[in-house]
Amino acid sequence: MESTDTTTGTSPQAPTGAPASIAVVGAGPGGLLCALVLQRHGIDCTVYDADLSADSRDAGGTLDLHTDTGQIALADAGLLDAFLAVARVDDQAKRHMDQHGTVHGVFEPEPGDSAAPEIDRGQLRALIAAHVDPARVRWGHKLTGADPLGAGRHRLTFANGATAEADLVIGADGVRSRVRRLVSPATPEYSGVAFLDVRYDDADRRHPALARLLGRGHLFARGDDGNAIIVQRNSNGMIRGYVALRTEADWAARAGIGEDDVAALRAFLLERFSGWSAELLPFLTDSDGYVRREISFLPTPLTWPHTPGATLLGDAAHAMGPFGGHGVNLALLDAAELARALAEEPTVEAAVRRYEPAMQSRAAAYAGPSNQATRGFFGVGGAPDDGMPDHAAEHRRYRRNAADYLRDRAVSGVWDVTFRSPDGARTAELALTVAHDGVSGMLDGRPLAHGSRDGAEIRFTAEVSSPSPTTLTCVMTVDGDTAEGTARHALGSTAFTGTRRPAA
């Protein structure tokens, strides 16, 4: 058996006072990006993944990385320029049609629109992996067990016989996460929709009619019964996508289709899609491969009590429907925020307590609409929704959200505030976290209440004990790394100024 693998370095302190060891389970984009941002902060961690390498398996189709989530995370990792150099801006285009081939809506991105450019999943994983210290990644390590040892420490067991111990286990291991059971009993639920991954290699030469029909970007074709064909341009001349079925999870077994029985599968699809336009049917029959995939959601909102030594990111924490493309974007932002918290907070526990509430709140805001849109598109529980999303409005929202997020982050952090009164000046430490759902934090170790933000203005109340016990109602206006404001209390009001400490 391989010896126990622990990591040490400049990580936040473990409960014993020694540098904490951090294990990331899952080397998808989220897990790798978490490791990379930690690496940039000089914090050691070890990443474990069942794959033999970053490119040992087909990673799947294309992803759109949003400017308000995934791109912010890539910027934190120092990879935004590298991403934009290979991203496909033109492939943001989308067309929606019915089963007869009638086009009902078209979206073309404006010149220079980089709100949600496309990149292949494999390209994204390889891009991030190339910048992570290879010594940090243990390929060929399939997690089979994660067991508490006490005081927040856990032992990990792998199928190859290796074991490892860590003060923090980060579950980045997807919808079927094994780490999740450390913090929550939640399990994914089948959505009522099954996908078949399909692909068309060297499409312009080998599948020219399908390539012409698709054009650039994405094509969504949906029937009245909720079945659909969704295909997308990928790099290297490939088209990839999904044949989608509103059906039972065990549809293939019910139809008597064996795992490798391609002929029976194609016959089933032609029957299921009977009445569709003849020009669309080759998407069913001409694929160079088929991979079955059931779409499952985790309950939302999903929260859990703080569990010392364990947390989650990405699909392990908030698996949701694919509509909106938020899954990988949130995984990347989760990873960057968790890594920053570990770099900036004095202990692992403080970092996780800072990270989880904001992550869970943000995920809930996306998961509900995404799941509803997925069910609505396919008509799970009713007729399919009419109309096509307003993709131009989506892009405007991504840009607006990005500006709001970066402004909130510029305010968040630790501030040294000085209250001035006739009795003299008093300095206090104000720890602020500003997010889409409000303002939280501490003033000299006491929690803030009634926090809110309106533009550059921050409002909150706080209890203080010095020079005498009282409640302060504060209004603070931020300008970069400086602030000024007024604190009202029982005896009047006091002016204060603040300076934001540099991030660690």
Short mmCIF file of C-alpha atoms in Angstrom, two decimals:
data_model
loop_
_atom_site.label_atom_id
_atom_site.label_comp_id
_atom_site.label_asym_id
_atom_site.label_seq_id
_atom_site.Cartn_x
_atom_site.Cartn_y
_atom_site.Cartn_z
CA MET A 1 0.00 0.00 0.00
CA GLU A 2 1.24 3.46 -0.83
CA SER A 3 2.23 5.51 2.20
CA THR A 4 -0.01 8.24 3.53
CA ASP A 5 0.25 11.39 1.41
CA THR A 6 0.04 14.71 3.26
CA THR A 7 0.93 18.16 2.01
CA THR A 8 2.40 21.05 3.92
CA GLY A 9 3.24 24.60 2.97
CA THR A 10 2.07 28.13 3.63
CA SER A 11 -1.58 27.10 3.93
CA PRO A 12 -3.95 28.54 6.54
CA GLN A 13 -3.36 27.05 9.93
CA ALA A 14 -4.84 23.70 10.90
CA PRO A 15 -6.39 23.38 14.37
CA THR A 16 -3.06 22.11 15.72
CA GLY A 17 -1.23 25.25 14.61
CA ALA A 18 0.68 23.39 11.88
CA PRO A 19 0.24 24.36 8.21
CA ALA A 20 -2.95 22.78 6.91
CA SER A 21 -2.90 20.01 4.34
CA ILE A 22 -5.50 20.43 1.56
CA ALA A 23 -6.83 17.69 -0.71
CA VAL A 24 -8.91 18.48 -3.80
CA VAL A 25 -10.88 15.48 -5.07
CA GLY A 26 -11.58 15.90 -8.77
CA ALA A 27 -9.36 17.33 -11.51
CA GLY A 28 -12.06 18.80 -13.68
CA PRO A 29 -11.92 22.52 -14.49
CA GLY A 30 -13.14 23.51 -10.99
CA GLY A 31 -10.74 21.32 -9.03
CA LEU A 32 -7.76 22.25 -11.17
CA LEU A 33 -8.54 25.96 -11.05
CA CYS A 34 -8.82 25.83 -7.25
CA ALA A 35 -5.37 24.26 -7.14
CA LEU A 36 -3.98 26.85 -9.54
CA VAL A 37 -5.27 29.85 -7.58
CA LEU A 38 -3.93 28.29 -4.37
CA GLN A 39 -0.61 27.78 -6.14
CA ARG A 40 -0.53 31.44 -7.14
CA HIS A 41 -0.94 32.31 -3.45
CA GLY A 42 1.88 29.96 -2.43
CA ILE A 43 -0.47 27.46 -0.78
CA ASP A 44 0.17 23.74 -1.16
CA CYS A 45 -2.55 21.25 -2.04
CA THR A 46 -2.86 17.88 -3.73
CA VAL A 47 -5.43 17.08 -6.42
CA TYR A 48 -6.70 13.51 -6.90
CA ASP A 49 -8.53 12.22 -9.97
CA ALA A 50 -9.55 8.84 -11.36
CA ASP A 51 -8.42 9.74 -14.90
CA LEU A 52 -4.91 8.75 -15.94
CA SER A 53 -4.17 12.23 -17.32
CA ALA A 54 -5.93 15.46 -18.25
CA ASP A 55 -6.56 14.16 -21.78
CA SER A 56 -6.99 10.42 -21.15
CA ARG A 57 -10.71 10.49 -22.01
CA ASP A 58 -13.11 12.41 -24.19
CA ALA A 59 -14.13 15.40 -22.08
CA GLY A 60 -17.29 16.16 -24.07
CA GLY A 61 -18.60 19.14 -26.00
CA THR A 62 -18.30 22.89 -25.91
CA LEU A 63 -18.80 25.35 -23.04
CA ASP A 64 -19.64 29.05 -22.95
CA LEU A 65 -17.71 30.89 -20.26
CA HIS A 66 -19.59 33.90 -18.94
CA THR A 67 -17.95 37.22 -18.23
CA ASP A 68 -19.62 37.45 -14.78
CA THR A 69 -18.48 34.04 -13.46
CA GLY A 70 -16.13 31.77 -15.38
CA GLN A 71 -14.09 34.57 -16.92
CA ILE A 72 -13.63 36.28 -13.55
CA ALA A 73 -12.29 33.02 -12.16
CA LEU A 74 -9.90 32.59 -15.09
CA ALA A 75 -8.65 36.13 -14.49
CA ASP A 76 -7.93 35.21 -10.86
CA ALA A 77 -5.93 32.25 -12.15
CA GLY A 78 -4.01 34.40 -14.63
CA LEU A 79 -5.55 32.58 -17.60
CA LEU A 80 -8.09 35.03 -19.04
CA ASP A 81 -5.87 36.17 -21.92
CA ALA A 82 -4.93 32.57 -22.74
CA PHE A 83 -8.62 31.64 -22.78
CA LEU A 84 -9.63 34.56 -24.99
CA ALA A 85 -6.84 33.64 -27.42
CA VAL A 86 -8.47 30.26 -28.17
CA ALA A 87 -12.15 31.01 -27.40
CA ARG A 88 -14.60 31.01 -30.29
CA VAL A 89 -16.59 34.26 -30.21
CA ASP A 90 -18.52 33.54 -33.41
CA ASP A 91 -19.83 30.29 -31.94
CA GLN A 92 -22.02 32.25 -29.52
CA ALA A 93 -24.54 32.36 -32.40
CA LYS A 94 -27.78 30.39 -31.86
CA ARG A 95 -30.72 29.26 -33.98
CA HIS A 96 -33.99 27.78 -32.74
CA MET A 97 -36.23 25.70 -35.01
CA ASP A 98 -39.08 23.23 -34.75
CA GLN A 99 -39.18 19.57 -35.81
CA HIS A 100 -40.16 20.57 -39.36
CA GLY A 101 -37.04 22.71 -39.83
CA THR A 102 -38.85 26.04 -39.54
CA VAL A 103 -36.58 28.64 -37.90
CA HIS A 104 -38.28 30.54 -35.06
CA GLY A 105 -35.40 32.63 -33.76
CA VAL A 106 -31.80 33.62 -34.47
CA PHE A 107 -29.17 35.22 -32.28
CA GLU A 108 -25.96 36.66 -33.72
CA PRO A 109 -23.42 38.16 -31.33
CA GLU A 110 -22.40 41.74 -31.98
CA PRO A 111 -18.80 42.36 -33.13
CA GLY A 112 -16.49 42.24 -30.13
CA ASP A 113 -19.10 40.56 -27.88
CA SER A 114 -17.09 38.43 -25.46
CA ALA A 115 -19.87 37.90 -22.89
CA ALA A 116 -20.00 34.12 -23.38
CA PRO A 117 -17.48 32.78 -25.93
CA GLU A 118 -17.11 29.04 -26.47
CA ILE A 119 -14.28 26.65 -25.67
CA ASP A 120 -14.16 22.85 -25.87
CA ARG A 121 -14.32 21.10 -22.50
CA GLY A 122 -11.10 19.27 -23.23
CA GLN A 123 -9.35 22.49 -24.21
CA LEU A 124 -10.41 24.20 -20.99
CA ARG A 125 -9.27 21.31 -18.81
CA ALA A 126 -5.93 21.11 -20.63
CA LEU A 127 -5.43 24.89 -20.44
CA ILE A 128 -5.79 24.91 -16.66
CA ALA A 129 -3.89 21.65 -16.11
CA ALA A 130 -0.90 22.97 -18.07
CA HIS A 131 -0.39 25.69 -15.45
CA VAL A 132 -0.79 23.53 -12.33
CA ASP A 133 2.45 22.15 -10.90
CA PRO A 134 2.40 18.48 -12.03
CA ALA A 135 3.68 17.45 -8.61
CA ARG A 136 0.37 18.62 -7.13
CA VAL A 137 -1.81 16.23 -9.18
CA ARG A 138 -2.24 12.51 -8.51
CA TRP A 139 -3.75 10.99 -11.64
CA GLY A 140 -5.14 7.45 -11.49
CA HIS A 141 -6.53 7.96 -7.96
CA LYS A 142 -10.21 7.02 -7.86
CA LEU A 143 -11.68 7.91 -4.48
CA THR A 144 -13.42 5.01 -2.75
CA GLY A 145 -13.77 6.37 0.78
CA ALA A 146 -13.52 9.55 2.85
CA ASP A 147 -13.58 9.05 6.61
CA PRO A 148 -13.43 11.57 9.47
CA LEU A 149 -10.53 11.20 11.88
CA GLY A 150 -11.65 13.92 14.27
CA ALA A 151 -10.75 17.59 14.69
CA GLY A 152 -11.65 18.22 11.05
CA ARG A 153 -9.09 15.80 9.65
CA HIS A 154 -10.04 13.12 7.11
CA ARG A 155 -8.53 10.02 5.60
CA LEU A 156 -9.02 9.40 1.87
CA THR A 157 -8.85 5.91 0.38
CA PHE A 158 -8.32 5.22 -3.30
CA ALA A 159 -9.00 2.25 -5.56
CA ASN A 160 -5.26 1.80 -6.24
CA GLY A 161 -4.61 1.18 -2.54
CA ALA A 162 -3.23 4.62 -1.76
CA THR A 163 -4.38 6.64 1.24
CA ALA A 164 -4.03 10.29 2.16
CA GLU A 165 -4.91 12.48 5.12
CA ALA A 166 -5.94 16.13 4.97
CA ASP A 167 -7.14 18.96 7.19
CA LEU A 168 -9.45 20.10 4.39
CA VAL A 169 -11.07 17.89 1.75
CA ILE A 170 -12.56 19.83 -1.17
CA GLY A 171 -15.12 17.82 -3.12
CA ALA A 172 -14.84 18.83 -6.77
CA ASP A 173 -15.95 15.37 -7.86
CA GLY A 174 -19.17 16.12 -9.70
CA VAL A 175 -22.84 15.23 -9.43
CA ARG A 176 -22.09 11.73 -8.06
CA SER A 177 -19.67 13.12 -5.49
CA ARG A 178 -18.32 10.79 -2.82
CA VAL A 179 -17.10 13.74 -0.76
CA ARG A 180 -20.62 15.19 -0.53
CA ARG A 181 -21.69 12.57 2.00
CA LEU A 182 -19.27 14.15 4.49
CA VAL A 183 -21.44 17.27 4.64
CA SER A 184 -24.91 16.35 3.32
CA PRO A 185 -27.14 13.32 2.68
CA ALA A 186 -28.50 14.96 -0.50
CA THR A 187 -28.52 12.84 -3.65
CA PRO A 188 -29.23 13.83 -7.26
CA GLU A 189 -32.72 13.30 -8.68
CA TYR A 190 -33.45 12.35 -12.29
CA SER A 191 -34.94 15.30 -14.18
CA GLY A 192 -37.10 13.36 -16.65
CA VAL A 193 -34.70 14.14 -19.51
CA ALA A 194 -32.02 11.85 -20.97
CA PHE A 195 -29.29 12.92 -23.38
CA LEU A 196 -27.34 11.00 -25.95
CA ASP A 197 -24.01 12.70 -26.62
CA VAL A 198 -23.42 12.70 -30.37
CA ARG A 199 -20.49 13.85 -32.49
CA TYR A 200 -19.66 14.32 -36.16
CA ASP A 201 -15.92 14.27 -36.87
CA ASP A 202 -14.40 16.33 -39.69
CA ALA A 203 -17.92 17.62 -40.22
CA ASP A 204 -17.43 19.96 -43.18
CA ARG A 205 -15.96 17.11 -45.24
CA ARG A 206 -17.70 14.00 -43.88
CA HIS A 207 -21.08 15.52 -42.90
CA PRO A 208 -21.39 18.58 -45.19
CA ALA A 209 -25.20 18.74 -45.17
CA LEU A 210 -25.30 18.78 -41.37
CA ALA A 211 -22.49 21.35 -41.24
CA ARG A 212 -24.41 23.65 -43.61
CA LEU A 213 -27.61 23.22 -41.61
CA LEU A 214 -25.86 24.07 -38.36
CA GLY A 215 -23.82 26.99 -39.66
CA ARG A 216 -22.01 28.65 -36.75
CA GLY A 217 -22.61 28.26 -33.06
CA HIS A 218 -25.61 26.29 -31.79
CA LEU A 219 -28.73 24.79 -33.29
CA PHE A 220 -31.73 23.93 -31.09
CA ALA A 221 -34.45 21.85 -32.76
CA ARG A 222 -37.40 20.74 -30.60
CA GLY A 223 -40.50 18.74 -31.32
CA ASP A 224 -43.99 19.14 -29.92
CA ASP A 225 -43.41 16.06 -27.74
CA GLY A 226 -40.37 17.56 -25.98
CA ASN A 227 -37.74 15.53 -27.84
CA ALA A 228 -34.92 17.66 -29.20
CA ILE A 229 -31.69 17.82 -31.16
CA ILE A 230 -29.11 20.28 -29.83
CA VAL A 231 -25.82 20.58 -31.73
CA GLN A 232 -22.85 22.91 -31.50
CA ARG A 233 -19.72 23.75 -33.42
CA ASN A 234 -16.54 22.61 -31.67
CA SER A 235 -12.93 23.19 -32.60
CA ASN A 236 -10.94 21.07 -35.08
CA GLY A 237 -13.83 20.79 -37.54
CA MET A 238 -16.04 18.80 -35.18
CA ILE A 239 -19.75 19.12 -34.45
CA ARG A 240 -20.95 17.81 -31.11
CA GLY A 241 -24.24 17.86 -29.30
CA TYR A 242 -27.13 15.95 -27.81
CA VAL A 243 -30.15 14.00 -28.87
CA ALA A 244 -32.52 14.70 -25.99
CA LEU A 245 -35.43 12.54 -24.89
CA ARG A 246 -38.18 13.30 -22.40
CA THR A 247 -38.35 9.80 -20.99
CA GLU A 248 -37.80 7.41 -18.09
CA ALA A 249 -34.25 7.04 -16.84
CA ASP A 250 -34.14 3.38 -17.92
CA TRP A 251 -35.46 4.05 -21.43
CA ALA A 252 -32.78 1.98 -23.17
CA ALA A 253 -33.47 -1.13 -21.07
CA ARG A 254 -37.22 -0.72 -21.62
CA ALA A 255 -36.58 -0.61 -25.37
CA GLY A 256 -34.26 -3.62 -25.22
CA ILE A 257 -31.25 -1.68 -26.52
CA GLY A 258 -27.90 -3.11 -25.46
CA GLU A 259 -24.97 -0.91 -24.48
CA ASP A 260 -23.19 -1.30 -27.85
CA ASP A 261 -26.16 -2.02 -30.11
CA VAL A 262 -25.84 1.01 -32.39
CA ALA A 263 -28.22 -0.35 -35.03
CA ALA A 264 -31.02 -0.88 -32.51
CA LEU A 265 -30.38 2.57 -31.03
CA ARG A 266 -30.63 4.26 -34.42
CA ALA A 267 -33.81 2.40 -35.26
CA PHE A 268 -35.30 3.46 -31.92
CA LEU A 269 -34.41 7.10 -32.55
CA LEU A 270 -35.91 7.11 -36.05
CA GLU A 271 -39.14 5.78 -34.61
CA ARG A 272 -39.08 8.21 -31.69
CA PHE A 273 -38.46 11.15 -34.03
CA SER A 274 -40.87 10.07 -36.76
CA GLY A 275 -42.48 13.05 -38.44
CA TRP A 276 -39.34 15.18 -38.14
CA SER A 277 -37.85 16.94 -41.14
CA ALA A 278 -35.70 14.63 -43.27
CA GLU A 279 -32.83 17.12 -43.17
CA LEU A 280 -32.63 16.76 -39.37
CA LEU A 281 -32.74 12.95 -39.21
CA PRO A 282 -29.03 12.42 -40.04
CA PHE A 283 -28.24 14.05 -36.69
CA LEU A 284 -29.81 10.89 -35.21
CA THR A 285 -28.23 8.28 -37.44
CA ASP A 286 -24.85 9.62 -38.59
CA SER A 287 -23.12 10.23 -35.27
CA ASP A 288 -19.57 8.90 -34.95
CA GLY A 289 -20.39 7.80 -31.41
CA TYR A 290 -23.12 7.80 -28.77
CA VAL A 291 -22.80 8.26 -25.01
CA ARG A 292 -25.86 7.91 -22.76
CA ARG A 293 -26.32 10.54 -20.06
CA GLU A 294 -29.19 11.10 -17.65
CA ILE A 295 -29.73 14.70 -16.53
CA SER A 296 -30.00 14.90 -12.74
CA PHE A 297 -30.41 17.82 -10.35
CA LEU A 298 -29.49 18.23 -6.71
CA PRO A 299 -32.18 19.71 -4.45
CA THR A 300 -32.14 23.48 -4.38
CA PRO A 301 -31.41 25.46 -2.34
CA LEU A 302 -28.87 22.99 -0.96
CA THR A 303 -27.20 23.99 2.28
CA TRP A 304 -25.55 22.03 5.06
CA PRO A 305 -24.23 22.69 8.55
CA HIS A 306 -20.61 23.73 8.67
CA THR A 307 -18.56 20.53 8.70
CA PRO A 308 -14.97 20.97 9.91
CA GLY A 309 -12.46 19.87 7.31
CA ALA A 310 -14.79 19.37 4.32
CA THR A 311 -16.49 21.46 1.66
CA LEU A 312 -17.71 21.24 -1.93
CA LEU A 313 -17.57 23.14 -5.18
CA GLY A 314 -19.22 22.88 -8.58
CA ASP A 315 -21.63 20.06 -9.39
CA ALA A 316 -20.76 18.31 -6.13
CA ALA A 317 -22.44 21.24 -4.36
CA HIS A 318 -25.16 22.35 -6.79
CA ALA A 319 -25.68 20.13 -9.86
CA MET A 320 -28.35 21.83 -11.95
CA GLY A 321 -29.94 21.74 -15.38
CA PRO A 322 -27.78 22.50 -18.42
CA PHE A 323 -29.92 25.39 -19.70
CA GLY A 324 -28.11 28.66 -19.17
CA GLY A 325 -24.71 26.94 -19.15
CA HIS A 326 -24.09 27.92 -15.55
CA GLY A 327 -22.60 24.67 -14.23
CA VAL A 328 -18.95 24.99 -15.23
CA ASN A 329 -19.06 28.78 -14.77
CA LEU A 330 -20.15 28.44 -11.15
CA ALA A 331 -17.63 25.64 -10.57
CA LEU A 332 -14.81 27.94 -11.70
CA LEU A 333 -16.03 30.86 -9.60
CA ASP A 334 -16.54 28.58 -6.58
CA ALA A 335 -12.96 27.38 -6.99
CA ALA A 336 -11.49 30.87 -7.22
CA GLU A 337 -13.48 32.17 -4.25
CA LEU A 338 -12.59 29.21 -2.04
CA ALA A 339 -8.92 29.53 -2.93
CA ARG A 340 -8.96 33.27 -2.18
CA ALA A 341 -10.66 32.67 1.15
CA LEU A 342 -8.01 30.09 2.08
CA ALA A 343 -5.32 32.62 1.15
CA GLU A 344 -6.87 35.52 3.06
CA GLU A 345 -8.31 33.94 6.20
CA PRO A 346 -6.17 32.90 9.19
CA THR A 347 -7.58 29.36 9.45
CA VAL A 348 -9.15 26.72 7.24
CA GLU A 349 -12.35 26.90 9.27
CA ALA A 350 -12.62 30.68 8.86
CA ALA A 351 -12.08 30.33 5.12
CA VAL A 352 -14.77 27.68 4.70
CA ARG A 353 -17.23 29.64 6.86
CA ARG A 354 -16.66 32.67 4.62
CA TYR A 355 -16.92 30.70 1.37
CA GLU A 356 -19.91 28.39 1.85
CA PRO A 357 -22.80 30.81 2.55
CA ALA A 358 -21.95 33.01 -0.44
CA MET A 359 -21.47 30.00 -2.73
CA GLN A 360 -24.72 28.36 -1.61
CA SER A 361 -26.74 31.55 -1.99
CA ARG A 362 -25.36 32.25 -5.46
CA ALA A 363 -25.92 28.63 -6.57
CA ALA A 364 -29.54 28.70 -5.42
CA ALA A 365 -30.15 31.87 -7.43
CA TYR A 366 -28.97 30.11 -10.60
CA ALA A 367 -30.16 26.54 -9.98
CA GLY A 368 -33.85 27.23 -9.61
CA PRO A 369 -34.25 29.09 -12.93
CA SER A 370 -31.88 26.68 -14.71
CA ASN A 371 -33.83 23.62 -13.58
CA GLN A 372 -37.12 25.30 -14.46
CA ALA A 373 -35.81 26.25 -17.92
CA THR A 374 -34.60 22.70 -18.53
CA ARG A 375 -37.93 21.15 -17.57
CA GLY A 376 -39.81 23.83 -19.49
CA PHE A 377 -37.85 23.38 -22.71
CA PHE A 378 -38.57 19.66 -22.78
CA GLY A 379 -42.09 19.94 -21.36
CA VAL A 380 -41.43 17.81 -18.27
CA GLY A 381 -44.72 18.03 -16.38
CA GLY A 382 -46.52 19.87 -19.19
CA ALA A 383 -46.25 21.15 -22.75
CA PRO A 384 -42.87 22.51 -23.89
CA ASP A 385 -42.41 26.24 -23.42
CA ASP A 386 -42.91 28.43 -26.46
CA GLY A 387 -40.41 30.94 -27.69
CA MET A 388 -36.64 31.28 -27.47
CA PRO A 389 -34.62 32.97 -24.74
CA ASP A 390 -33.49 36.54 -25.29
CA HIS A 391 -29.79 35.79 -25.72
CA ALA A 392 -28.89 39.44 -26.31
CA ALA A 393 -30.45 40.31 -22.95
CA GLU A 394 -28.52 37.43 -21.35
CA HIS A 395 -25.25 38.88 -22.64
CA ARG A 396 -26.11 42.34 -21.35
CA ARG A 397 -26.92 40.78 -17.97
CA TYR A 398 -23.58 38.94 -17.87
CA ARG A 399 -21.72 42.20 -18.44
CA ARG A 400 -23.78 44.07 -15.86
CA ASN A 401 -23.35 41.29 -13.28
CA ALA A 402 -19.61 41.25 -13.89
CA ALA A 403 -19.35 44.94 -13.10
CA ASP A 404 -21.44 44.48 -9.95
CA TYR A 405 -19.40 41.47 -8.79
CA LEU A 406 -16.06 43.22 -9.27
CA ARG A 407 -17.36 46.31 -7.47
CA ASP A 408 -18.60 44.16 -4.58
CA ARG A 409 -15.27 42.38 -4.37
CA ALA A 410 -13.44 45.71 -4.35
CA VAL A 411 -15.41 46.62 -1.22
CA SER A 412 -15.09 43.24 0.47
CA GLY A 413 -12.11 42.66 2.71
CA VAL A 414 -10.69 43.94 5.97
CA TRP A 415 -10.88 47.66 6.67
CA ASP A 416 -9.21 49.71 9.39
CA VAL A 417 -11.85 52.25 10.41
CA THR A 418 -11.22 55.22 12.68
CA PHE A 419 -14.14 56.74 14.60
CA ARG A 420 -13.66 60.38 15.60
CA SER A 421 -15.49 61.92 18.55
CA PRO A 422 -14.91 64.69 21.12
CA ASP A 423 -13.35 62.04 23.35
CA GLY A 424 -10.69 61.18 20.75
CA ALA A 425 -10.19 58.67 17.96
CA ARG A 426 -10.75 54.92 18.17
CA THR A 427 -9.69 52.42 15.52
CA ALA A 428 -11.57 49.20 14.85
CA GLU A 429 -11.30 46.29 12.43
CA LEU A 430 -14.19 45.97 9.97
CA ALA A 431 -14.37 42.70 7.98
CA LEU A 432 -16.81 43.11 5.10
CA THR A 433 -18.24 40.61 2.66
CA VAL A 434 -20.38 42.21 -0.04
CA ALA A 435 -22.30 39.91 -2.39
CA HIS A 436 -25.39 39.89 -4.57
CA ASP A 437 -27.58 38.97 -1.60
CA GLY A 438 -26.36 41.61 0.84
CA VAL A 439 -23.62 42.68 3.21
CA SER A 440 -22.22 40.65 6.10
CA GLY A 441 -19.14 40.72 8.27
CA MET A 442 -17.73 41.68 11.66
CA LEU A 443 -16.83 44.88 13.51
CA ASP A 444 -14.13 44.07 16.07
CA GLY A 445 -15.33 40.47 16.11
CA ARG A 446 -19.04 41.23 16.51
CA PRO A 447 -21.37 40.32 13.62
CA LEU A 448 -22.95 42.99 11.48
CA ALA A 449 -26.71 43.14 11.00
CA HIS A 450 -29.07 44.69 8.44
CA GLY A 451 -26.31 44.97 5.85
CA SER A 452 -27.12 46.37 2.41
CA ARG A 453 -25.43 48.05 -0.52
CA ASP A 454 -26.69 50.78 -2.85
CA GLY A 455 -24.00 51.61 -5.37
CA ALA A 456 -20.93 52.83 -3.47
CA GLU A 457 -22.92 53.20 -0.23
CA ILE A 458 -22.76 50.43 2.41
CA ARG A 459 -25.18 50.30 5.36
CA PHE A 460 -25.07 48.07 8.45
CA THR A 461 -25.57 48.02 12.21
CA ALA A 462 -23.18 46.64 14.81
CA GLU A 463 -22.99 46.25 18.56
CA VAL A 464 -19.88 47.71 20.24
CA SER A 465 -18.70 47.53 23.84
CA SER A 466 -16.12 50.33 23.89
CA PRO A 467 -16.00 53.04 25.08
CA SER A 468 -19.48 51.99 26.28
CA PRO A 469 -22.01 49.40 25.07
CA THR A 470 -24.13 50.77 22.24
CA THR A 471 -25.54 50.02 18.80
CA LEU A 472 -24.02 51.78 15.80
CA THR A 473 -26.02 52.34 12.62
CA CYS A 474 -23.42 53.01 9.96
CA VAL A 475 -23.55 54.49 6.48
CA MET A 476 -20.23 54.16 4.65
CA THR A 477 -19.33 55.48 1.19
CA VAL A 478 -16.47 53.67 -0.56
CA ASP A 479 -14.06 55.19 -3.04
CA GLY A 480 -11.48 52.62 -4.07
CA ASP A 481 -9.51 51.59 -0.99
CA THR A 482 -10.73 54.48 1.17
CA ALA A 483 -14.07 55.18 2.77
CA GLU A 484 -15.83 57.72 4.93
CA GLY A 485 -19.08 57.60 6.78
CA THR A 486 -21.25 58.34 9.77
CA ALA A 487 -22.19 56.09 12.69
CA ARG A 488 -25.39 57.02 14.53
CA HIS A 489 -25.83 55.93 18.14
CA ALA A 490 -27.93 56.75 21.21
CA LEU A 491 -26.01 59.94 22.00
CA GLY A 492 -25.74 61.36 18.49
CA SER A 493 -23.48 60.55 15.57
CA THR A 494 -19.79 60.03 14.91
CA ALA A 495 -17.84 60.46 11.69
CA PHE A 496 -15.41 57.77 10.62
CA THR A 497 -12.91 57.03 7.88
CA GLY A 498 -11.62 53.73 6.61
CA THR A 499 -8.70 52.22 4.71
CA ARG A 500 -8.90 48.81 3.08
CA ARG A 501 -6.01 46.48 3.85
CA PRO A 502 -4.23 44.98 0.83
CA ALA A 503 -5.33 41.42 0.03
CA ALA A 504 -2.94 38.72 1.17
#
